[in-house]
Amino acid sequence: MVQVQDALGSRTVFRRPTYARFWLARVCSTISYQMAGVAVGWQMYSLTHSTFALGMVGLVQFLPMLLLMLVVGHVADRFPRRTIIAICQVVESVTIALLAVATLLHHVHPVGIFCAVAALGAARAFESPSTQALVPTLVEDELVPQAIAWSSSANQTASIVGPALGGLLYALGAHIPYSACAVLYLTASTLSISIRPRRAVPGKAPVTANSLFSGIHFIREQKNILGAISLDLFVVLLGGATALLPAYAHDILHTGPWGLGLLRLSPAVGALTTSVFLAHHPLHRGAGRKMFTAVIIFGIATIAFALSHTLWLSMPLLMILGSADVVSVVVRSSLVQLETPDVMRGRVSAVNSLFIGTSNQLGEFESGVTASWFGLIPATILGGIGSVLIALAWMRLFPGLRKLERIGS
């Protein structure tokens, strides 16, 4: 059994051409998304000089995910997921290309940017659950945690490269990063359509009221999945220190934009390093216990970061924070995919995507509100304490998740 497991090591994942194409498509798509985020943010602020407009960009992008949650999951369970992903990436490419043309012709307007962002949000609403549900069909079940870890490494790589590349290209003209994004999205689409899953999408079940809500019902009945998803939701809601990094850079650490760039880079570096480690050394024992431990470390790192007044101390603390977060991500994602029947993975992934999107968006809002009420440092400390308390409470509320040994066993 050990020999079989060794033969199916994480390096073998990339010997499968179909998974290599999936990973490259993921990198291209996510780098493009990160670059577009930088370009849209800079352009919107230069046009409006309004922080409210910047906040609305995130809200406009999130609303399609909320409104389409029940639909996108069903689509992912009824049609070839690689085709859905490829179509979404073509839509994203065309949308970004139109922004590039409008910018080049000096016809760009905030309303047009909002429309483009809404279109991108709608495309990602379909793309995200299809991508999550596709991963388990590309490799053997015992390789799913490694495959998810490598997929997470693609996201973290893009989080490092994308913003830096977007800012660099924006200095050459706003239309340049948009044009690069359009090309990357088209490349991702070409790679996605060439993916050949090991298992096809199950037969098309009739659409009924019960089937539309079946993803929600399934998660409610599966206590381990419910515990893992809700744990991530509340921890990110409370412990969203990264949303306050501009204020920390300016008011606490007294550094400039270069310092803010280093702060933003640090969690992604920690997360990427841990993702690669987990891809080679999956969590074979005590997965639930290690997930809760990682969340507690996340909370402690948040508190320590809040108390730091030195950039060179804050950076490694943020690396620890990102590293702990990705452990939770890999366990949760593996649990959701391996304990969900393939026929329902799209609908369950759609709910999971909504939880992730909700926690990220509302987490930024909550961090800003509490910081305005209590002050920057106290608010971050409270968020870190809240993360630790949530982890301790969830260990009692979901004992099966705490005792979970192997994912997918």
PDB file of N, CA and C in Angstrom, residues 249-329:
ATOM      1  N   ALA A 249       0.393  50.172   6.953  1.00  0.00           N
ATOM      2  CA  ALA A 249       1.602  50.636   6.288  1.00  0.00           C
ATOM      3  C   ALA A 249       1.813  52.136   6.527  1.00  0.00           C
ATOM      4  N   HIS A 250       0.739  52.897   6.441  1.00  0.00           N
ATOM      5  CA  HIS A 250       0.851  54.358   6.541  1.00  0.00           C
ATOM      6  C   HIS A 250       0.936  54.842   7.984  1.00  0.00           C
ATOM      7  N   ASP A 251       0.045  54.337   8.851  1.00  0.00           N
ATOM      8  CA  ASP A 251      -0.109  54.908  10.190  1.00  0.00           C
ATOM      9  C   ASP A 251       0.721  54.208  11.265  1.00  0.00           C
ATOM     10  N   ILE A 252       0.959  52.911  11.125  1.00  0.00           N
ATOM     11  CA  ILE A 252       1.639  52.154  12.178  1.00  0.00           C
ATOM     12  C   ILE A 252       3.101  51.900  11.820  1.00  0.00           C
ATOM     13  N   LEU A 253       3.346  51.434  10.607  1.00  0.00           N
ATOM     14  CA  LEU A 253       4.703  51.072  10.204  1.00  0.00           C
ATOM     15  C   LEU A 253       5.443  52.223   9.523  1.00  0.00           C
ATOM     16  N   HIS A 254       4.682  53.285   9.186  1.00  0.00           N
ATOM     17  CA  HIS A 254       5.268  54.509   8.611  1.00  0.00           C
ATOM     18  C   HIS A 254       6.140  54.203   7.397  1.00  0.00           C
ATOM     19  N   THR A 255       5.565  53.454   6.476  1.00  0.00           N
ATOM     20  CA  THR A 255       6.269  53.116   5.245  1.00  0.00           C
ATOM     21  C   THR A 255       5.447  53.584   4.052  1.00  0.00           C
ATOM     22  N   GLY A 256       6.040  53.531   2.890  1.00  0.00           N
ATOM     23  CA  GLY A 256       5.370  54.015   1.689  1.00  0.00           C
ATOM     24  C   GLY A 256       4.748  52.889   0.887  1.00  0.00           C
ATOM     25  N   PRO A 257       4.406  53.173  -0.380  1.00  0.00           N
ATOM     26  CA  PRO A 257       3.783  52.148  -1.232  1.00  0.00           C
ATOM     27  C   PRO A 257       4.626  50.886  -1.380  1.00  0.00           C
ATOM     28  N   TRP A 258       5.955  51.032  -1.387  1.00  0.00           N
ATOM     29  CA  TRP A 258       6.817  49.843  -1.500  1.00  0.00           C
ATOM     30  C   TRP A 258       6.636  48.929  -0.288  1.00  0.00           C
ATOM     31  N   GLY A 259       6.461  49.557   0.904  1.00  0.00           N
ATOM     32  CA  GLY A 259       6.233  48.763   2.116  1.00  0.00           C
ATOM     33  C   GLY A 259       4.896  48.057   2.070  1.00  0.00           C
ATOM     34  N   LEU A 260       3.876  48.755   1.544  1.00  0.00           N
ATOM     35  CA  LEU A 260       2.561  48.133   1.396  1.00  0.00           C
ATOM     36  C   LEU A 260       2.640  46.949   0.441  1.00  0.00           C
ATOM     37  N   GLY A 261       3.423  47.099  -0.620  1.00  0.00           N
ATOM     38  CA  GLY A 261       3.599  45.988  -1.553  1.00  0.00           C
ATOM     39  C   GLY A 261       4.222  44.775  -0.881  1.00  0.00           C
ATOM     40  N   LEU A 262       5.221  45.023  -0.015  1.00  0.00           N
ATOM     41  CA  LEU A 262       5.852  43.914   0.705  1.00  0.00           C
ATOM     42  C   LEU A 262       4.877  43.254   1.675  1.00  0.00           C
ATOM     43  N   LEU A 263       4.040  44.058   2.316  1.00  0.00           N
ATOM     44  CA  LEU A 263       3.045  43.509   3.242  1.00  0.00           C
ATOM     45  C   LEU A 263       2.034  42.643   2.500  1.00  0.00           C
ATOM     46  N   ARG A 264       1.574  43.117   1.351  1.00  0.00           N
ATOM     47  CA  ARG A 264       0.605  42.348   0.571  1.00  0.00           C
ATOM     48  C   ARG A 264       1.227  41.070   0.018  1.00  0.00           C
ATOM     49  N   LEU A 265       2.519  41.135  -0.252  1.00  0.00           N
ATOM     50  CA  LEU A 265       3.221  39.982  -0.803  1.00  0.00           C
ATOM     51  C   LEU A 265       3.398  38.883   0.240  1.00  0.00           C
ATOM     52  N   SER A 266       3.568  39.261   1.485  1.00  0.00           N
ATOM     53  CA  SER A 266       3.979  38.317   2.527  1.00  0.00           C
ATOM     54  C   SER A 266       3.000  37.158   2.744  1.00  0.00           C
ATOM     55  N   PRO A 267       1.672  37.389   2.910  1.00  0.00           N
ATOM     56  CA  PRO A 267       0.768  36.249   3.098  1.00  0.00           C
ATOM     57  C   PRO A 267       0.790  35.278   1.920  1.00  0.00           C
ATOM     58  N   ALA A 268       0.907  35.824   0.707  1.00  0.00           N
ATOM     59  CA  ALA A 268       0.925  34.960  -0.482  1.00  0.00           C
ATOM     60  C   ALA A 268       2.183  34.106  -0.520  1.00  0.00           C
ATOM     61  N   VAL A 269       3.325  34.668  -0.088  1.00  0.00           N
ATOM     62  CA  VAL A 269       4.565  33.892  -0.050  1.00  0.00           C
ATOM     63  C   VAL A 269       4.438  32.738   0.943  1.00  0.00           C
ATOM     64  N   GLY A 270       3.898  33.030   2.134  1.00  0.00           N
ATOM     65  CA  GLY A 270       3.696  31.969   3.126  1.00  0.00           C
ATOM     66  C   GLY A 270       2.737  30.905   2.637  1.00  0.00           C
ATOM     67  N   ALA A 271       1.646  31.349   1.989  1.00  0.00           N
ATOM     68  CA  ALA A 271       0.649  30.404   1.490  1.00  0.00           C
ATOM     69  C   ALA A 271       1.208  29.555   0.352  1.00  0.00           C
ATOM     70  N   LEU A 272       1.981  30.169  -0.546  1.00  0.00           N
ATOM     71  CA  LEU A 272       2.563  29.415  -1.668  1.00  0.00           C
ATOM     72  C   LEU A 272       3.536  28.361  -1.165  1.00  0.00           C
ATOM     73  N   THR A 273       4.391  28.730  -0.221  1.00  0.00           N
ATOM     74  CA  THR A 273       5.365  27.789   0.329  1.00  0.00           C
ATOM     75  C   THR A 273       4.672  26.587   0.963  1.00  0.00           C
ATOM     76  N   THR A 274       3.629  26.860   1.738  1.00  0.00           N
ATOM     77  CA  THR A 274       2.902  25.780   2.409  1.00  0.00           C
ATOM     78  C   THR A 274       2.113  24.938   1.408  1.00  0.00           C
ATOM     79  N   SER A 275       1.568  25.560   0.382  1.00  0.00           N
ATOM     80  CA  SER A 275       0.837  24.813  -0.648  1.00  0.00           C
ATOM     81  C   SER A 275       1.739  23.796  -1.328  1.00  0.00           C
ATOM     82  N   VAL A 276       2.936  24.227  -1.690  1.00  0.00           N
ATOM     83  CA  VAL A 276       3.882  23.320  -2.341  1.00  0.00           C
ATOM     84  C   VAL A 276       4.288  22.196  -1.380  1.00  0.00           C
ATOM     85  N   PHE A 277       4.504  22.542  -0.103  1.00  0.00           N
ATOM     86  CA  PHE A 277       4.854  21.523   0.884  1.00  0.00           C
ATOM     87  C   PHE A 277       3.740  20.482   1.017  1.00  0.00           C
ATOM     88  N   LEU A 278       2.484  20.957   1.104  1.00  0.00           N
ATOM     89  CA  LEU A 278       1.353  20.035   1.257  1.00  0.00           C
ATOM     90  C   LEU A 278       1.136  19.197   0.001  1.00  0.00           C
ATOM     91  N   ALA A 279       1.525  19.734  -1.152  1.00  0.00           N
ATOM     92  CA  ALA A 279       1.408  18.957  -2.390  1.00  0.00           C
ATOM     93  C   ALA A 279       2.355  17.760  -2.365  1.00  0.00           C
ATOM     94  N   HIS A 280       3.504  17.913  -1.727  1.00  0.00           N
ATOM     95  CA  HIS A 280       4.465  16.812  -1.625  1.00  0.00           C
ATOM     96  C   HIS A 280       4.271  15.977  -0.365  1.00  0.00           C
ATOM     97  N   HIS A 281       3.695  16.597   0.677  1.00  0.00           N
ATOM     98  CA  HIS A 281       3.519  15.903   1.956  1.00  0.00           C
ATOM     99  C   HIS A 281       2.077  16.097   2.441  1.00  0.00           C
ATOM    100  N   PRO A 282       1.123  15.401   1.837  1.00  0.00           N
ATOM    101  CA  PRO A 282      -0.283  15.576   2.208  1.00  0.00           C
ATOM    102  C   PRO A 282      -0.556  15.175   3.655  1.00  0.00           C
ATOM    103  N   LEU A 283      -1.655  15.696   4.184  1.00  0.00           N
ATOM    104  CA  LEU A 283      -2.031  15.435   5.573  1.00  0.00           C
ATOM    105  C   LEU A 283      -2.696  14.064   5.675  1.00  0.00           C
ATOM    106  N   HIS A 284      -1.903  13.035   5.955  1.00  0.00           N
ATOM    107  CA  HIS A 284      -2.424  11.677   6.039  1.00  0.00           C
ATOM    108  C   HIS A 284      -3.016  11.370   7.415  1.00  0.00           C
ATOM    109  N   ARG A 285      -2.590  12.100   8.432  1.00  0.00           N
ATOM    110  CA  ARG A 285      -3.030  11.828   9.796  1.00  0.00           C
ATOM    111  C   ARG A 285      -3.509  13.105  10.470  1.00  0.00           C
ATOM    112  N   GLY A 286      -4.574  12.969  11.250  1.00  0.00           N
ATOM    113  CA  GLY A 286      -5.040  14.086  12.069  1.00  0.00           C
ATOM    114  C   GLY A 286      -5.403  15.325  11.284  1.00  0.00           C
ATOM    115  N   ALA A 287      -6.080  15.164  10.132  1.00  0.00           N
ATOM    116  CA  ALA A 287      -6.393  16.304   9.276  1.00  0.00           C
ATOM    117  C   ALA A 287      -7.261  17.336  10.001  1.00  0.00           C
ATOM    118  N   GLY A 288      -8.280  16.869  10.723  1.00  0.00           N
ATOM    119  CA  GLY A 288      -9.164  17.791  11.431  1.00  0.00           C
ATOM    120  C   GLY A 288      -8.436  18.548  12.525  1.00  0.00           C
ATOM    121  N   ARG A 289      -7.653  17.836  13.305  1.00  0.00           N
ATOM    122  CA  ARG A 289      -6.900  18.474  14.388  1.00  0.00           C
ATOM    123  C   ARG A 289      -5.909  19.501  13.833  1.00  0.00           C
ATOM    124  N   LYS A 290      -5.248  19.175  12.745  1.00  0.00           N
ATOM    125  CA  LYS A 290      -4.278  20.092  12.151  1.00  0.00           C
ATOM    126  C   LYS A 290      -4.973  21.321  11.576  1.00  0.00           C
ATOM    127  N   MET A 291      -6.181  21.147  11.050  1.00  0.00           N
ATOM    128  CA  MET A 291      -6.915  22.293  10.537  1.00  0.00           C
ATOM    129  C   MET A 291      -7.248  23.265  11.661  1.00  0.00           C
ATOM    130  N   PHE A 292      -7.763  22.755  12.784  1.00  0.00           N
ATOM    131  CA  PHE A 292      -8.087  23.622  13.909  1.00  0.00           C
ATOM    132  C   PHE A 292      -6.826  24.279  14.477  1.00  0.00           C
ATOM    133  N   THR A 293      -5.736  23.539  14.539  1.00  0.00           N
ATOM    134  CA  THR A 293      -4.475  24.113  15.011  1.00  0.00           C
ATOM    135  C   THR A 293      -4.027  25.257  14.109  1.00  0.00           C
ATOM    136  N   ALA A 294      -4.185  25.064  12.803  1.00  0.00           N
ATOM    137  CA  ALA A 294      -3.805  26.109  11.846  1.00  0.00           C
ATOM    138  C   ALA A 294      -4.652  27.361  12.046  1.00  0.00           C
ATOM    139  N   VAL A 295      -5.956  27.186  12.304  1.00  0.00           N
ATOM    140  CA  VAL A 295      -6.830  28.345  12.520  1.00  0.00           C
ATOM    141  C   VAL A 295      -6.417  29.101  13.780  1.00  0.00           C
ATOM    142  N   ILE A 296      -6.061  28.359  14.834  1.00  0.00           N
ATOM    143  CA  ILE A 296      -5.608  29.009  16.073  1.00  0.00           C
ATOM    144  C   ILE A 296      -4.301  29.764  15.825  1.00  0.00           C
ATOM    145  N   ILE A 297      -3.390  29.170  15.074  1.00  0.00           N
ATOM    146  CA  ILE A 297      -2.146  29.862  14.720  1.00  0.00           C
ATOM    147  C   ILE A 297      -2.453  31.110  13.906  1.00  0.00           C
ATOM    148  N   PHE A 298      -3.429  31.019  13.006  1.00  0.00           N
ATOM    149  CA  PHE A 298      -3.862  32.170  12.213  1.00  0.00           C
ATOM    150  C   PHE A 298      -4.290  33.312  13.137  1.00  0.00           C
ATOM    151  N   GLY A 299      -5.094  32.987  14.152  1.00  0.00           N
ATOM    152  CA  GLY A 299      -5.559  34.013  15.084  1.00  0.00           C
ATOM    153  C   GLY A 299      -4.421  34.617  15.890  1.00  0.00           C
ATOM    154  N   ILE A 300      -3.505  33.772  16.378  1.00  0.00           N
ATOM    155  CA  ILE A 300      -2.362  34.268  17.155  1.00  0.00           C
ATOM    156  C   ILE A 300      -1.463  35.145  16.292  1.00  0.00           C
ATOM    157  N   ALA A 301      -1.210  34.738  15.048  1.00  0.00           N
ATOM    158  CA  ALA A 301      -0.393  35.541  14.138  1.00  0.00           C
ATOM    159  C   ALA A 301      -1.045  36.893  13.866  1.00  0.00           C
ATOM    160  N   THR A 302      -2.392  36.911  13.787  1.00  0.00           N
ATOM    161  CA  THR A 302      -3.117  38.164  13.590  1.00  0.00           C
ATOM    162  C   THR A 302      -2.894  39.103  14.770  1.00  0.00           C
ATOM    163  N   ILE A 303      -2.986  38.564  15.986  1.00  0.00           N
ATOM    164  CA  ILE A 303      -2.761  39.375  17.189  1.00  0.00           C
ATOM    165  C   ILE A 303      -1.328  39.913  17.213  1.00  0.00           C
ATOM    166  N   ALA A 304      -0.355  39.047  16.924  1.00  0.00           N
ATOM    167  CA  ALA A 304       1.049  39.459  16.933  1.00  0.00           C
ATOM    168  C   ALA A 304       1.309  40.532  15.875  1.00  0.00           C
ATOM    169  N   PHE A 305       0.704  40.377  14.707  1.00  0.00           N
ATOM    170  CA  PHE A 305       0.853  41.386  13.660  1.00  0.00           C
ATOM    171  C   PHE A 305       0.295  42.733  14.123  1.00  0.00           C
ATOM    172  N   ALA A 306      -0.841  42.701  14.801  1.00  0.00           N
ATOM    173  CA  ALA A 306      -1.445  43.946  15.285  1.00  0.00           C
ATOM    174  C   ALA A 306      -0.517  44.688  16.234  1.00  0.00           C
ATOM    175  N   LEU A 307       0.280  43.950  17.002  1.00  0.00           N
ATOM    176  CA  LEU A 307       1.156  44.556  18.005  1.00  0.00           C
ATOM    177  C   LEU A 307       2.520  44.957  17.442  1.00  0.00           C
ATOM    178  N   SER A 308       2.814  44.535  16.205  1.00  0.00           N
ATOM    179  CA  SER A 308       4.113  44.834  15.608  1.00  0.00           C
ATOM    180  C   SER A 308       4.174  46.280  15.120  1.00  0.00           C
ATOM    181  N   HIS A 309       5.296  46.916  15.344  1.00  0.00           N
ATOM    182  CA  HIS A 309       5.529  48.275  14.850  1.00  0.00           C
ATOM    183  C   HIS A 309       6.738  48.326  13.921  1.00  0.00           C
ATOM    184  N   THR A 310       7.169  47.170  13.457  1.00  0.00           N
ATOM    185  CA  THR A 310       8.336  47.087  12.575  1.00  0.00           C
ATOM    186  C   THR A 310       7.975  46.295  11.325  1.00  0.00           C
ATOM    187  N   LEU A 311       8.300  46.849  10.169  1.00  0.00           N
ATOM    188  CA  LEU A 311       7.967  46.194   8.904  1.00  0.00           C
ATOM    189  C   LEU A 311       8.583  44.805   8.824  1.00  0.00           C
ATOM    190  N   TRP A 312       9.835  44.667   9.259  1.00  0.00           N
ATOM    191  CA  TRP A 312      10.545  43.401   9.094  1.00  0.00           C
ATOM    192  C   TRP A 312      10.069  42.341  10.078  1.00  0.00           C
ATOM    193  N   LEU A 313       9.316  42.724  11.104  1.00  0.00           N
ATOM    194  CA  LEU A 313       8.648  41.749  11.965  1.00  0.00           C
ATOM    195  C   LEU A 313       7.252  41.445  11.437  1.00  0.00           C
ATOM    196  N   SER A 314       6.583  42.474  10.913  1.00  0.00           N
ATOM    197  CA  SER A 314       5.226  42.290  10.383  1.00  0.00           C
ATOM    198  C   SER A 314       5.214  41.331   9.205  1.00  0.00           C
ATOM    199  N   MET A 315       6.232  41.384   8.360  1.00  0.00           N
ATOM    200  CA  MET A 315       6.259  40.532   7.164  1.00  0.00           C
ATOM    201  C   MET A 315       6.273  39.043   7.503  1.00  0.00           C
ATOM    202  N   PRO A 316       7.186  38.554   8.368  1.00  0.00           N
ATOM    203  CA  PRO A 316       7.141  37.113   8.689  1.00  0.00           C
ATOM    204  C   PRO A 316       5.871  36.709   9.416  1.00  0.00           C
ATOM    205  N   LEU A 317       5.297  37.611  10.201  1.00  0.00           N
ATOM    206  CA  LEU A 317       4.028  37.298  10.863  1.00  0.00           C
ATOM    207  C   LEU A 317       2.916  37.102   9.836  1.00  0.00           C
ATOM    208  N   LEU A 318       2.919  37.930   8.800  1.00  0.00           N
ATOM    209  CA  LEU A 318       1.931  37.765   7.727  1.00  0.00           C
ATOM    210  C   LEU A 318       2.194  36.493   6.925  1.00  0.00           C
ATOM    211  N   MET A 319       3.453  36.114   6.788  1.00  0.00           N
ATOM    212  CA  MET A 319       3.768  34.847   6.118  1.00  0.00           C
ATOM    213  C   MET A 319       3.193  33.672   6.913  1.00  0.00           C
ATOM    214  N   ILE A 320       3.349  33.723   8.240  1.00  0.00           N
ATOM    215  CA  ILE A 320       2.785  32.672   9.097  1.00  0.00           C
ATOM    216  C   ILE A 320       1.268  32.651   8.954  1.00  0.00           C
ATOM    217  N   LEU A 321       0.663  33.828   8.919  1.00  0.00           N
ATOM    218  CA  LEU A 321      -0.789  33.939   8.762  1.00  0.00           C
ATOM    219  C   LEU A 321      -1.244  33.285   7.453  1.00  0.00           C
ATOM    220  N   GLY A 322      -0.548  33.598   6.351  1.00  0.00           N
ATOM    221  CA  GLY A 322      -0.900  33.005   5.060  1.00  0.00           C
ATOM    222  C   GLY A 322      -0.667  31.511   5.026  1.00  0.00           C
ATOM    223  N   SER A 323       0.409  31.062   5.674  1.00  0.00           N
ATOM    224  CA  SER A 323       0.709  29.630   5.733  1.00  0.00           C
ATOM    225  C   SER A 323      -0.371  28.876   6.492  1.00  0.00           C
ATOM    226  N   ALA A 324      -0.789  29.406   7.648  1.00  0.00           N
ATOM    227  CA  ALA A 324      -1.833  28.753   8.437  1.00  0.00           C
ATOM    228  C   ALA A 324      -3.152  28.732   7.687  1.00  0.00           C
ATOM    229  N   ASP A 325      -3.443  29.809   6.979  1.00  0.00           N
ATOM    230  CA  ASP A 325      -4.709  29.891   6.253  1.00  0.00           C
ATOM    231  C   ASP A 325      -4.802  28.826   5.172  1.00  0.00           C
ATOM    232  N   VAL A 326      -3.701  28.565   4.461  1.00  0.00           N
ATOM    233  CA  VAL A 326      -3.760  27.621   3.344  1.00  0.00           C
ATOM    234  C   VAL A 326      -3.931  26.185   3.837  1.00  0.00           C
ATOM    235  N   VAL A 327      -3.460  25.867   5.052  1.00  0.00           N
ATOM    236  CA  VAL A 327      -3.714  24.542   5.614  1.00  0.00           C
ATOM    237  C   VAL A 327      -5.217  24.325   5.752  1.00  0.00           C
ATOM    238  N   SER A 328      -5.906  25.329   6.293  1.00  0.00           N
ATOM    239  CA  SER A 328      -7.358  25.250   6.433  1.00  0.00           C
ATOM    240  C   SER A 328      -8.040  25.136   5.074  1.00  0.00           C
ATOM    241  N   VAL A 329      -7.529  25.883   4.102  1.00  0.00           N
ATOM    242  CA  VAL A 329      -8.116  25.867   2.753  1.00  0.00           C
ATOM    243  C   VAL A 329      -8.011  24.478   2.124  1.00  0.00           C
TER     244      VAL A 329
END
